[in-house]
Amino acid sequence: MSTRYPFTAVVGMDDLRLALLLNAVSPAVGGVLVRGEKGTAKSTAVRALAELLPAVPVVAGCRFSCDPASPDPGCQDGPHEAGPGAERPARMVELPVGASEDRLVGSLDIERALAEGVKAFEPGLLADAHRGILYVDEVNLLHDHLIDLLLDAAAMGFSNVEREGVSVRHAARFLLVGTMNPEEGELRPQLLDRFGLTVEVAASRDPEQRVEVVRRRLAFEDDPAAFAARWADEEAELRGRIVAARALLPQVTLGDAVLLQIAATCAAFEVDGMRADIVMARTATALAAWAGRTGVTSEDVRQAALLALPHRRRRSPFDAPGLDEDKLDETLEQFKGEDPDPDPDPEPDGPDDGGPGDGGPGDGGPGGGGPDGGGIPPQGDGPAPEDVPAPEEAPVPEPAPQRAGAGERAAVKAAEPFRTKVLSVPGLGEGAAGRRSRARTEHGRTTGSTRPRGALTKLHLAATVQAAAPHQKARGRTGRGLVVRRDDLRQAAREGREGNLVLFAVDASGSMAARQRMSAVKGAVLSLLLDAYQRRDKVGLVTFRGRDAEVALPPTSSVDAAAARLEQLPTGGRTPLSAGLLKAHDVLRVERLRDPSRRPLLVVVTDGRATGGRAAGDPVALAARAARLHAAEGTASVVVDCETGPVRLGLAGRLALELGGTAVTLDELRADAIAGLVRDVQTGHAGHASRRAA
């Protein structure tokens, strides 16, 4: 077994370590979502926590880790008799992003179930994680249906498996920890709300702290066992403190004054529902137990709010997570009652400053930060040690500002985003699960049956019985059970929805520089991105002006990154239309290699003028040639004609014909019509394809 990096050796990241420890003390807090940039040791800290959890008593031989003191009466391996049982280390189970539903919740032996009527259930990762940690790296990339199953089990404490009339239920109580990089896409608000606490992490900008991180990491890689032995005493002390806090937790009381502060805080920040109030109450209670107190203080409520509320305040993906600490302090002060005495029997000048419930700065172990600043920050009313650095706020990724050059105008603000109609790409795809276009998926309505190519995942019961029935006499069937063989099994063919790639190619040249026009275009792109966020799509942005084109926004699901880049987009210069179309073609070509099953939709926003670029030749002819590249590959497309004035050249309409798509005027670029433009693509693209076939 490989040696894990010690938890107490992690440098900095005070909020992350505190959130993990509070969940270790009280799993009812609801888990932790860790948001942060790549390379910030998110996974290292989570994996290190597993070594601190106390051993788990289990019934010997039970696959579902039943507690011998109170075994589950409905356990599939039971019934169990109460007894001493055995102990095993707490598990940390990792859920891969590409895991199947069967791997998560468990699977049934369909052949035995049909032929023998036996519930032969193979437990999944939810059963393995029971009474331990379930860790999901890059949780924002996990398929929605898996996240729903995961969070339902975490909230209810058990998992239900319903397959073809066979029902299995087992306990699934675990500490849920997810990590994510916001640049790769956000979680839906309703899923964010299901995580108890959220922590933002970022790499320290302090050179001395960065040096210490590198020094410890290199020492660990040179000799993991020796490095772990160096921190063994601190690890043991922190493990003892967790055990002591768990034992004290039932004795902690929440006074009416504290409950009023919690309710007032949630109301002041306008969080939806009551889950925030409950999570704050549980977190404040865990904080008191961690500090060795039986009473909850205002400082506990404040710390609980900073961990439990930021991710619940987001009204839309355009809102940055965070909390106004001045407003928080005002609310707590306004509803402040009498705090309970944090230490009813103090021992002034006592020699013991570092017990597991004290966490004072005199403690050289994890409670007080240690001489090298690598321990856990103390919790309580006393001042924090000076050598423990304050947690840093995660910086919002922003692109470098683009300065307007000669002939260019400064960037304009986008118009207010609006709700779009449903966009879809014609035909039946096989892309990643989403909520956009029709596709063959693992989930959805059943449309037929096929022979399974690999492992059977979704049985089509009627088709299986129909395939096996004619052979029963030849197979010597004598009993009631149906004699089923592997060749009889049929996989259910299902139709659901997929996510698509919507790529905008936006003309940012001088002829498009009118402020209202670009503001409307930006607002439309942001609106479609918001819709894509809700429907699990990708959106990209290519702009062209001057002499060349650039990828302003690589294909992404990150709303924050998209909003920042669109906000900085200037206009002006000549119109290299062919460069824009070729750049869009390159983006789509690369995306087809990365994700060949995700179907694209190209939206070109231009007046159709082509007045220059780096390539030699007639600009209009070059643009037409570039457009035919998209048409040859069958890319669905639409051209938004931005040409204005009494004299119109109709260049955008000609471009649409070369693309094999359709053109609409700028007047149709309104709040209730921009999404409808894509719907017109289906008719135009299908008609163009039929003309080509003819």
GROMACS .gro file of C-alpha atoms in nm, residues 204-410:
model
  207
  204SER     CA    1  -0.013   3.116  -0.220
  205ARG     CA    2   0.162   3.426  -0.353
  206ASP     CA    3   0.397   3.431  -0.054
  207PRO     CA    4   0.744   3.319  -0.176
  208GLU     CA    5   0.841   3.173   0.163
  209GLN     CA    6   0.527   2.962   0.180
  210ARG     CA    7   0.577   2.841  -0.178
  211VAL     CA    8   0.935   2.743  -0.092
  212GLU     CA    9   0.807   2.540   0.203
  213VAL     CA   10   0.555   2.364  -0.020
  214VAL     CA   11   0.826   2.262  -0.266
  215ARG     CA   12   1.065   2.159   0.012
  216ARG     CA   13   0.810   1.928   0.174
  217ARG     CA   14   0.693   1.781  -0.152
  218LEU     CA   15   1.045   1.695  -0.264
  219ALA     CA   16   1.121   1.542   0.075
  220PHE     CA   17   0.808   1.328   0.051
  221GLU     CA   18   0.893   1.206  -0.300
  222ASP     CA   19   1.251   1.121  -0.198
  223ASP     CA   20   1.143   0.901   0.094
  224PRO     CA   21   0.765   0.881   0.159
  225ALA     CA   22   0.797   0.652   0.461
  226ALA     CA   23   1.054   0.869   0.638
  227PHE     CA   24   0.856   1.184   0.564
  228ALA     CA   25   0.537   1.028   0.701
  229ALA     CA   26   0.725   0.913   1.013
  230ARG     CA   27   0.835   1.273   1.070
  231TRP     CA   28   0.470   1.378   1.098
  232ALA     CA   29   0.341   1.070   1.277
  233ASP     CA   30   0.308   1.240   1.616
  234GLU     CA   31   0.113   1.534   1.472
  235GLU     CA   32  -0.110   1.294   1.278
  236ALA     CA   33  -0.181   1.089   1.591
  237GLU     CA   34  -0.260   1.401   1.792
  238LEU     CA   35  -0.498   1.533   1.527
  239ARG     CA   36  -0.665   1.191   1.502
  240GLY     CA   37  -0.719   1.200   1.878
  241ARG     CA   38  -0.866   1.546   1.855
  242ILE     CA   39  -1.119   1.426   1.595
  243VAL     CA   40  -1.222   1.141   1.824
  244ALA     CA   41  -1.258   1.382   2.119
  245ALA     CA   42  -1.465   1.626   1.912
  246ARG     CA   43  -1.694   1.346   1.793
  247ALA     CA   44  -1.750   1.240   2.153
  248LEU     CA   45  -1.826   1.599   2.259
  249LEU     CA   46  -2.056   1.676   1.965
  250PRO     CA   47  -2.380   1.537   2.121
  251GLN     CA   48  -2.330   1.763   2.423
  252VAL     CA   49  -2.308   2.087   2.221
  253THR     CA   50  -2.621   2.301   2.247
  254LEU     CA   51  -2.756   2.569   2.015
  255GLY     CA   52  -2.914   2.855   2.207
  256ASP     CA   53  -3.210   3.055   2.078
  257ALA     CA   54  -2.990   3.361   2.029
  258VAL     CA   55  -2.753   3.164   1.804
  259LEU     CA   56  -3.039   3.012   1.607
  260LEU     CA   57  -3.178   3.363   1.553
  261GLN     CA   58  -2.840   3.477   1.420
  262ILE     CA   59  -2.829   3.183   1.180
  263ALA     CA   60  -3.181   3.248   1.051
  264ALA     CA   61  -3.120   3.624   1.021
  265THR     CA   62  -2.797   3.567   0.828
  266CYS     CA   63  -2.959   3.332   0.577
  267ALA     CA   64  -3.250   3.572   0.533
  268ALA     CA   65  -3.016   3.872   0.490
  269PHE     CA   66  -2.827   3.700   0.208
  270GLU     CA   67  -3.152   3.578   0.046
  271VAL     CA   68  -3.052   3.214   0.012
  272ASP     CA   69  -3.320   2.982  -0.125
  273GLY     CA   70  -3.484   2.715   0.088
  274MET     CA   71  -3.395   2.605   0.440
  275ARG     CA   72  -3.095   2.382   0.370
  276ALA     CA   73  -2.854   2.670   0.435
  277ASP     CA   74  -2.997   2.727   0.784
  278ILE     CA   75  -2.964   2.360   0.872
  279VAL     CA   76  -2.610   2.332   0.734
  280MET     CA   77  -2.503   2.646   0.920
  281ALA     CA   78  -2.645   2.510   1.246
  282ARG     CA   79  -2.462   2.177   1.203
  283THR     CA   80  -2.139   2.351   1.102
  284ALA     CA   81  -2.149   2.589   1.399
  285THR     CA   82  -2.209   2.294   1.631
  286ALA     CA   83  -1.912   2.106   1.481
  287LEU     CA   84  -1.696   2.417   1.520
  288ALA     CA   85  -1.782   2.436   1.890
  289ALA     CA   86  -1.702   2.066   1.939
  290TRP     CA   87  -1.376   2.108   1.746
  291ALA     CA   88  -1.278   2.390   1.982
  292GLY     CA   89  -1.369   2.176   2.285
  293ARG     CA   90  -1.679   2.377   2.385
  294THR     CA   91  -2.037   2.279   2.456
  295GLY     CA   92  -2.177   2.617   2.357
  296VAL     CA   93  -2.192   2.781   2.013
  297THR     CA   94  -2.067   3.140   1.983
  298SER     CA   95  -2.122   3.421   1.734
  299GLU     CA   96  -1.775   3.357   1.595
  300ASP     CA   97  -1.880   2.998   1.520
  301VAL     CA   98  -2.184   3.131   1.334
  302ARG     CA   99  -1.966   3.372   1.137
  303GLN     CA  100  -1.722   3.098   1.036
  304ALA     CA  101  -2.011   2.868   0.945
  305ALA     CA  102  -2.160   3.137   0.721
  306LEU     CA  103  -1.831   3.186   0.537
  307LEU     CA  104  -1.819   2.815   0.459
  308ALA     CA  105  -2.187   2.738   0.397
  309LEU     CA  106  -2.333   3.043   0.218
  310PRO     CA  107  -2.108   3.168  -0.068
  311HIS     CA  108  -2.210   2.899  -0.319
  312ARG     CA  109  -2.579   2.935  -0.226
  313ARG     CA  110  -2.596   3.306  -0.307
  314ARG     CA  111  -2.547   3.269  -0.684
  315ARG     CA  112  -2.861   3.372  -0.868
  316SER     CA  113  -2.709   3.291  -1.208
  317PRO     CA  114  -2.379   3.155  -1.341
  318PHE     CA  115  -2.273   3.514  -1.416
  319ASP     CA  116  -2.259   3.587  -1.043
  320ALA     CA  117  -1.922   3.533  -0.877
  321PRO     CA  118  -1.935   3.324  -0.559
  322GLY     CA  119  -1.854   3.507  -0.241
  323LEU     CA  120  -1.991   3.676   0.068
  324ASP     CA  121  -1.994   4.040   0.178
  325GLU     CA  122  -1.819   4.010   0.513
  326ASP     CA  123  -1.914   4.364   0.621
  327LYS     CA  124  -2.280   4.281   0.570
  328LEU     CA  125  -2.229   3.954   0.757
  329ASP     CA  126  -2.075   4.133   1.054
  330GLU     CA  127  -2.357   4.390   1.060
  331THR     CA  128  -2.620   4.116   1.059
  332LEU     CA  129  -2.452   3.920   1.338
  333GLU     CA  130  -2.411   4.234   1.547
  334GLN     CA  131  -2.773   4.335   1.495
  335PHE     CA  132  -2.904   4.000   1.615
  336LYS     CA  133  -2.637   3.935   1.872
  337GLY     CA  134  -2.752   3.781   2.200
  338GLU     CA  135  -2.551   3.661   2.495
  339ASP     CA  136  -2.293   3.408   2.384
  340PRO     CA  137  -2.246   3.107   2.607
  341ASP     CA  138  -1.927   3.093   2.805
  342PRO     CA  139  -1.684   2.912   2.573
  343ASP     CA  140  -1.495   2.775   2.874
  344PRO     CA  141  -1.715   2.757   3.187
  345ASP     CA  142  -1.431   2.627   3.405
  346PRO     CA  143  -1.119   2.806   3.287
  347GLU     CA  144  -0.784   2.735   3.441
  348PRO     CA  145  -0.592   3.064   3.436
  349ASP     CA  146  -0.219   3.023   3.411
  350GLY     CA  147  -0.271   2.648   3.372
  351PRO     CA  148   0.011   2.446   3.225
  352ASP     CA  149  -0.206   2.265   2.973
  353ASP     CA  150  -0.234   2.480   2.661
  354GLY     CA  151  -0.242   2.217   2.396
  355GLY     CA  152  -0.503   1.951   2.465
  356PRO     CA  153  -0.714   1.817   2.185
  357GLY     CA  154  -1.000   2.042   2.277
  358ASP     CA  155  -0.797   2.357   2.325
  359GLY     CA  156  -0.620   2.427   2.002
  360GLY     CA  157  -0.432   2.718   2.156
  361PRO     CA  158  -0.127   2.874   2.001
  362GLY     CA  159   0.097   2.704   2.254
  363ASP     CA  160   0.021   2.369   2.096
  364GLY     CA  161   0.310   2.264   1.880
  365GLY     CA  162   0.098   2.005   1.703
  366PRO     CA  163  -0.186   2.039   1.455
  367GLY     CA  164  -0.407   2.240   1.686
  368GLY     CA  165  -0.176   2.536   1.703
  369GLY     CA  166  -0.007   2.541   1.368
  370GLY     CA  167   0.329   2.406   1.482
  371PRO     CA  168   0.661   2.578   1.448
  372ASP     CA  169   0.656   2.548   1.072
  373GLY     CA  170   0.302   2.669   1.017
  374GLY     CA  171   0.188   2.336   0.878
  375GLY     CA  172  -0.080   2.251   1.133
  376ILE     CA  173  -0.448   2.322   1.171
  377PRO     CA  174  -0.555   2.673   1.273
  378PRO     CA  175  -0.718   2.692   1.616
  379GLN     CA  176  -1.090   2.746   1.651
  380GLY     CA  177  -1.225   2.963   1.927
  381ASP     CA  178  -1.240   3.321   2.043
  382GLY     CA  179  -0.868   3.373   2.099
  383PRO     CA  180  -0.645   3.542   1.843
  384ALA     CA  181  -0.496   3.328   1.569
  385PRO     CA  182  -0.120   3.269   1.575
  386GLU     CA  183   0.070   3.527   1.380
  387ASP     CA  184   0.269   3.267   1.192
  388VAL     CA  185  -0.043   3.116   1.032
  389PRO     CA  186  -0.105   3.302   0.706
  390ALA     CA  187  -0.454   3.431   0.639
  391PRO     CA  188  -0.645   3.240   0.371
  392GLU     CA  189  -0.631   3.401   0.031
  393GLU     CA  190  -0.926   3.464  -0.191
  394ALA     CA  191  -0.927   3.265  -0.512
  395PRO     CA  192  -0.860   3.508  -0.798
  396VAL     CA  193  -1.124   3.528  -1.067
  397PRO     CA  194  -0.958   3.432  -1.395
  398GLU     CA  195  -0.955   3.735  -1.623
  399PRO     CA  196  -0.809   3.773  -1.969
  400ALA     CA  197  -0.551   4.038  -2.037
  401PRO     CA  198  -0.731   4.359  -2.133
  402GLN     CA  199  -0.724   4.429  -2.505
  403ARG     CA  200  -0.638   4.788  -2.581
  404ALA     CA  201  -0.797   4.954  -2.877
  405GLY     CA  202  -0.540   5.032  -3.144
  406ALA     CA  203  -0.555   5.260  -3.443
  407GLY     CA  204  -0.894   5.249  -3.606
  408GLU     CA  205  -1.041   5.048  -3.321
  409ARG     CA  206  -1.303   5.134  -3.063
  410ALA     CA  207  -1.295   5.034  -2.700
   0.00000   0.00000   0.00000
